[in-house]
mmCIF file of C-alpha atoms in Angstrom:
data_model
loop_
_atom_site.group_PDB
_atom_site.id
_atom_site.type_symbol
_atom_site.label_atom_id
_atom_site.label_comp_id
_atom_site.label_asym_id
_atom_site.label_seq_id
_atom_site.Cartn_x
_atom_site.Cartn_y
_atom_site.Cartn_z
ATOM 1 C CA MET W 1 -19.167 1.690 -5.663
ATOM 2 C CA ALA W 2 -16.257 2.356 -3.730
ATOM 3 C CA MET W 3 -12.971 2.217 -5.546
ATOM 4 C CA GLY W 4 -10.446 -0.630 -4.649
ATOM 5 C CA LEU W 5 -6.965 -0.923 -3.978
ATOM 6 C CA MET W 6 -4.164 -4.046 -4.100
ATOM 7 C CA ALA W 7 -1.023 -3.208 -2.389
ATOM 8 C CA VAL W 8 1.768 -5.799 -2.149
ATOM 9 C CA ALA W 9 5.237 -5.345 -0.407
ATOM 10 C CA PHE W 10 8.002 -8.086 -0.702
ATOM 11 C CA ASP W 11 11.425 -8.457 0.661
ATOM 12 C CA PHE W 12 13.421 -9.101 -2.429
ATOM 13 C CA ARG W 13 16.721 -9.215 -1.110
ATOM 14 C CA ASP W 14 17.093 -12.990 -2.057
ATOM 15 C CA VAL W 15 16.525 -12.104 -5.897
ATOM 16 C CA ALA W 16 19.378 -10.379 -7.901
ATOM 17 C CA GLU W 17 18.167 -6.702 -8.222
ATOM 18 C CA ASP W 18 18.545 -6.227 -11.697
ATOM 19 C CA GLU W 19 16.349 -9.133 -12.278
ATOM 20 C CA PHE W 20 13.665 -8.003 -9.732
ATOM 21 C CA HIS W 21 13.228 -4.574 -11.308
ATOM 22 C CA ASP W 22 13.437 -5.920 -14.698
ATOM 23 C CA TRP W 23 10.604 -8.607 -14.069
ATOM 24 C CA TYR W 24 8.459 -5.693 -12.530
ATOM 25 C CA ASP W 25 9.113 -3.134 -15.121
ATOM 26 C CA THR W 26 9.128 -5.161 -18.463
ATOM 27 C CA GLU W 27 6.221 -7.948 -17.720
ATOM 28 C CA HIS W 28 4.727 -7.928 -14.329
ATOM 29 C CA LEU W 29 3.177 -4.006 -14.436
ATOM 30 C CA PRO W 30 2.527 -4.034 -18.035
ATOM 31 C CA GLU W 31 0.475 -7.134 -17.712
ATOM 32 C CA ARG W 32 -1.675 -5.264 -15.169
ATOM 33 C CA LYS W 33 -1.719 -2.141 -17.110
ATOM 34 C CA ARG W 34 -3.290 -3.845 -19.977
ATOM 35 C CA VAL W 35 -6.499 -5.210 -17.652
ATOM 36 C CA ASP W 36 -9.347 -2.553 -17.839
ATOM 37 C CA GLY W 37 -9.935 -1.168 -14.254
ATOM 38 C CA PHE W 38 -6.384 -0.976 -13.449
ATOM 39 C CA LEU W 39 -6.157 3.134 -12.745
ATOM 40 C CA SER W 40 -2.974 3.801 -11.219
ATOM 41 C CA LEU W 41 0.103 1.653 -10.867
ATOM 42 C CA GLN W 42 2.950 2.564 -8.762
ATOM 43 C CA ARG W 43 6.311 1.319 -7.285
ATOM 44 C CA TRP W 44 8.266 2.134 -4.317
ATOM 45 C CA ILE W 45 11.464 1.296 -2.519
ATOM 46 C CA GLY W 46 12.103 1.251 1.528
ATOM 47 C CA THR W 47 13.825 4.400 2.798
ATOM 48 C CA GLU W 48 15.400 2.628 5.485
ATOM 49 C CA ASP W 49 15.578 -0.774 3.980
ATOM 50 C CA PRO W 50 15.923 -0.656 0.420
ATOM 51 C CA GLY W 51 15.575 -4.594 0.252
ATOM 52 C CA ILE W 52 11.909 -3.779 0.452
ATOM 53 C CA ALA W 53 9.782 -3.442 -2.740
ATOM 54 C CA VAL W 54 6.027 -2.248 -2.363
ATOM 55 C CA ALA W 55 3.633 -1.757 -5.524
ATOM 56 C CA THR W 56 0.210 0.036 -5.309
ATOM 57 C CA TYR W 57 -2.678 -0.460 -7.515
ATOM 58 C CA ASP W 58 -5.575 1.883 -7.595
ATOM 59 C CA LEU W 59 -8.742 -0.176 -9.027
ATOM 60 C CA ARG W 60 -12.000 1.278 -10.495
ATOM 61 C CA THR W 61 -13.751 -1.420 -8.031
ATOM 62 C CA PRO W 62 -12.494 -3.855 -6.025
ATOM 63 C CA GLU W 63 -14.176 -6.658 -8.430
ATOM 64 C CA ILE W 64 -11.621 -5.931 -10.972
ATOM 65 C CA LEU W 65 -9.422 -8.922 -9.023
ATOM 66 C CA GLU W 66 -12.150 -11.167 -9.712
ATOM 67 C CA SER W 67 -12.497 -10.461 -13.275
ATOM 68 C CA PRO W 68 -11.314 -13.181 -16.035
ATOM 69 C CA ALA W 69 -8.723 -10.847 -17.285
ATOM 70 C CA TYR W 70 -6.809 -10.611 -14.123
ATOM 71 C CA ARG W 71 -7.403 -14.231 -13.346
ATOM 72 C CA ALA W 72 -5.612 -14.924 -16.560
ATOM 73 C CA ILE W 73 -2.467 -13.208 -15.324
ATOM 74 C CA SER W 74 -2.751 -14.091 -11.335
ATOM 75 C CA GLY W 75 -2.402 -16.893 -8.972
ATOM 76 C CA GLY W 76 -1.794 -20.299 -10.832
ATOM 77 C CA ASN W 77 -1.713 -18.518 -13.865
ATOM 78 C CA LEU W 78 1.128 -16.277 -13.109
ATOM 79 C CA SER W 79 4.078 -16.331 -15.789
ATOM 80 C CA PRO W 80 7.163 -18.631 -15.265
ATOM 81 C CA TRP W 81 9.050 -15.950 -14.739
ATOM 82 C CA SER W 82 6.573 -14.424 -12.183
ATOM 83 C CA LYS W 83 6.731 -17.816 -10.281
ATOM 84 C CA ARG W 84 10.594 -17.968 -10.194
ATOM 85 C CA VAL W 85 10.965 -14.572 -8.912
ATOM 86 C CA THR W 86 8.292 -14.627 -6.401
ATOM 87 C CA ALA W 87 9.460 -17.770 -5.020
ATOM 88 C CA LYS W 88 12.695 -16.206 -3.972
ATOM 89 C CA CYS W 89 11.162 -13.248 -2.360
ATOM 90 C CA ARG W 90 9.700 -12.731 0.923
ATOM 91 C CA ARG W 91 6.314 -11.418 0.852
ATOM 92 C CA ILE W 92 5.357 -8.832 3.623
ATOM 93 C CA LEU W 93 2.005 -7.752 2.654
ATOM 94 C CA ARG W 94 -0.808 -8.330 0.077
ATOM 95 C CA PHE W 95 -3.824 -6.068 0.680
ATOM 96 C CA GLN W 96 -6.969 -6.094 -1.282
ATOM 97 C CA GLY W 97 -9.840 -4.029 -0.463
ATOM 98 C CA GLU W 98 -12.087 -0.841 -0.728
ATOM 99 C CA GLN W 99 -11.475 2.931 -0.282
ATOM 100 C CA LEU W 100 -13.187 4.303 2.531
ATOM 101 C CA GLY W 101 -14.658 7.919 2.687
ATOM 102 C CA GLY W 102 -13.812 8.911 -0.848
ATOM 103 C CA ASP W 103 -12.799 8.039 -4.278
ATOM 104 C CA LYS W 104 -9.327 9.592 -4.588
ATOM 105 C CA VAL W 105 -6.698 7.958 -7.072
ATOM 106 C CA ALA W 106 -3.036 8.179 -6.025
ATOM 107 C CA PRO W 107 -1.050 11.656 -7.196
ATOM 108 C CA ALA W 108 1.266 11.122 -10.087
ATOM 109 C CA ASP W 109 3.892 13.624 -8.788
ATOM 110 C CA ALA W 110 4.222 12.029 -5.173
ATOM 111 C CA THR W 111 8.382 11.146 -4.527
ATOM 112 C CA ALA W 112 7.320 9.388 -1.244
ATOM 113 C CA LEU W 113 4.969 6.948 0.380
ATOM 114 C CA LEU W 114 3.942 5.841 4.015
ATOM 115 C CA LEU W 115 2.127 2.577 4.255
ATOM 116 C CA VAL W 116 0.326 1.845 7.290
ATOM 117 C CA GLY W 117 -1.587 -1.232 8.096
ATOM 118 C CA THR W 118 -3.252 -2.479 11.465
ATOM 119 C CA ASN W 119 -5.947 -4.936 12.746
ATOM 120 C CA VAL W 120 -7.982 -3.614 15.940
ATOM 121 C CA ASN W 121 -9.394 -5.152 18.812
ATOM 122 C CA PRO W 122 -13.189 -5.661 18.003
ATOM 123 C CA GLU W 123 -14.305 -3.727 20.913
ATOM 124 C CA ALA W 124 -12.497 -0.600 19.646
ATOM 125 C CA GLU W 125 -12.958 -0.966 15.820
ATOM 126 C CA ALA W 126 -15.928 1.654 16.064
ATOM 127 C CA ASP W 127 -13.843 4.183 17.894
ATOM 128 C CA LEU W 128 -10.789 3.525 15.384
ATOM 129 C CA ASN W 129 -13.064 4.301 12.416
ATOM 130 C CA ARG W 130 -14.209 7.505 14.179
ATOM 131 C CA TRP W 131 -11.107 8.530 15.273
ATOM 132 C CA TYR W 132 -9.576 7.968 11.575
ATOM 133 C CA ASP W 133 -12.412 9.959 10.051
ATOM 134 C CA GLU W 134 -12.780 12.791 12.525
ATOM 135 C CA GLU W 135 -9.068 13.244 13.621
ATOM 136 C CA HIS W 136 -6.334 11.360 12.324
ATOM 137 C CA LEU W 137 -6.763 11.403 8.567
ATOM 138 C CA PRO W 138 -7.558 15.142 8.710
ATOM 139 C CA ALA W 139 -4.883 16.176 10.455
ATOM 140 C CA LEU W 140 -2.160 14.363 8.530
ATOM 141 C CA ALA W 141 -3.799 15.256 5.259
ATOM 142 C CA ALA W 142 -3.164 19.101 6.405
ATOM 143 C CA VAL W 143 0.583 18.441 7.263
ATOM 144 C CA PRO W 144 2.453 20.301 4.468
ATOM 145 C CA GLY W 145 4.006 18.199 2.073
ATOM 146 C CA VAL W 146 1.327 15.464 2.269
ATOM 147 C CA LEU W 147 -0.506 15.292 -1.002
ATOM 148 C CA CYS W 148 -2.883 12.747 -0.292
ATOM 149 C CA ALA W 149 -4.234 10.805 2.495
ATOM 150 C CA ARG W 150 -6.391 7.569 2.073
ATOM 151 C CA ARG W 151 -7.795 4.848 4.007
ATOM 152 C CA PHE W 152 -8.868 1.087 3.043
ATOM 153 C CA ARG W 153 -10.885 -1.636 4.225
ATOM 154 C CA ALA W 154 -9.520 -5.065 3.185
ATOM 155 C CA SER W 155 -11.681 -8.001 1.683
ATOM 156 C CA MET W 156 -8.422 -9.958 1.963
ATOM 157 C CA SER W 157 -5.413 -9.262 3.749
ATOM 158 C CA PRO W 158 -3.493 -10.096 6.905
ATOM 159 C CA VAL W 159 -4.372 -6.709 8.406
ATOM 160 C CA LYS W 160 -7.922 -5.295 8.004
ATOM 161 C CA TYR W 161 -7.243 -1.662 7.605
ATOM 162 C CA LEU W 162 -4.681 0.130 5.495
ATOM 163 C CA ALA W 163 -3.879 3.917 5.426
ATOM 164 C CA LEU W 164 -1.453 5.342 2.550
ATOM 165 C CA TYR W 165 -0.066 8.987 2.751
ATOM 166 C CA HIS W 166 1.471 10.265 -0.425
ATOM 167 C CA MET W 167 4.152 12.781 0.156
ATOM 168 C CA SER W 168 6.538 15.190 -1.357
ATOM 169 C CA SER W 169 9.519 13.830 0.139
ATOM 170 C CA SER W 170 9.903 10.896 2.960
ATOM 171 C CA GLU W 171 11.223 13.405 5.409
ATOM 172 C CA VAL W 172 7.723 14.927 5.858
ATOM 173 C CA CYS W 173 6.593 12.183 8.136
ATOM 174 C CA ALA W 174 9.420 12.640 10.412
ATOM 175 C CA GLY W 175 9.026 16.462 10.618
ATOM 176 C CA ALA W 176 7.769 18.504 13.523
ATOM 177 C CA ALA W 177 4.226 19.303 11.759
ATOM 178 C CA TRP W 178 3.735 15.453 11.655
ATOM 179 C CA LYS W 179 4.789 14.653 15.175
ATOM 180 C CA LYS W 180 2.426 17.579 16.361
ATOM 181 C CA ALA W 181 -0.728 16.003 14.482
ATOM 182 C CA VAL W 182 -0.142 12.576 15.933
ATOM 183 C CA ASP W 183 0.652 13.814 19.334
ATOM 184 C CA THR W 184 -3.214 13.518 20.923
ATOM 185 C CA PRO W 185 -4.823 12.060 23.603
ATOM 186 C CA TRP W 186 -7.402 10.199 21.100
ATOM 187 C CA THR W 187 -4.239 8.726 18.957
ATOM 188 C CA HIS W 188 -2.483 7.490 22.311
ATOM 189 C CA SER W 189 -5.305 5.811 23.543
ATOM 190 C CA MET W 190 -6.055 4.063 20.150
ATOM 191 C CA HIS W 191 -2.411 2.782 19.854
ATOM 192 C CA ALA W 192 -3.327 0.585 22.790
ATOM 193 C CA HIS W 193 -5.992 -1.427 20.825
ATOM 194 C CA MET W 194 -4.137 -1.736 17.764
ATOM 195 C CA ARG W 195 -2.662 -5.091 16.463
ATOM 196 C CA ASP W 196 -0.217 -6.167 14.067
ATOM 197 C CA ARG W 197 0.930 -2.922 13.077
ATOM 198 C CA LEU W 198 2.557 -2.721 9.835
ATOM 199 C CA ARG W 199 4.540 0.462 8.851
ATOM 200 C CA ILE W 200 6.658 1.169 5.811
ATOM 201 C CA VAL W 201 8.054 4.527 4.749
ATOM 202 C CA CYS W 202 8.842 4.555 0.982
ATOM 203 C CA ASN W 203 10.697 6.437 -1.801
ATOM 204 C CA ALA W 204 9.284 6.544 -5.478
ATOM 205 C CA TYR W 205 10.947 3.901 -7.712
ATOM 206 C CA ARG W 206 12.762 5.200 -10.301
ATOM 207 C CA ARG W 207 14.177 3.038 -13.287
ATOM 208 C CA ASN W 208 18.016 3.633 -14.007
ATOM 209 C CA ALA W 209 18.346 4.198 -17.596
#
C-alpha cells in the first residue's frame, strides 16, 4: 500500500508569533507524534514571506487519517487552543493523499523545502503524469543540493497533485542547474495545462532557545 502525506500551510501573521510556535511545538505536533503511523513530522517557514508556515507529515498509509486515534485529535475534536489559534490563521493549503512511484520518507537533514501544488486540465492529465515520471522529477532529483524529490496525488485537497523537494538550501531551486533542468520544451508545454498552481519555498523551522 502506498505511503501517505498530509501537508498544511497557514498564513499566521494575525497570531502572536510566540503563541503560534508554542502551540505547534508543545501541543499540536506532540499530539500527532503519539498517533501510530505518523512517520515524519517537519515544520517550515516561508523564505520570501516568514508569515507563512508549512507542516509536512509522512504517513505509513493515507488511512492513518481515518483512524480513531487521529480522529480523536482532529476536526471537531481539536483542543480549545487549536481552535483558537487556527481561527486566527488563513489556511493556504491542506493536502492529504498518497505517494506516487515510491515509498520515500522525508530526509531529516534538509534545511529547505519547495512545495508545488497544481491541478491540471483533464485532457492533459495523462501527459502530466508521464512528464513528471519520465522527465521532470528525475531531472530535479539530479540537481546538486536536492536531497529528495517526491510527488503525491490527493484524496482530499484543493490541488490534486503535490510535489515536495527537500534541499540542502533554499538557493538550490534558484540556481543555474535547477533552471537548466526545468527549461525544456515538455515543461513549457505542460505549464499551459496547469491550473491553481501553488509554489512555496521554505526554510526548516528551528525553535529559538
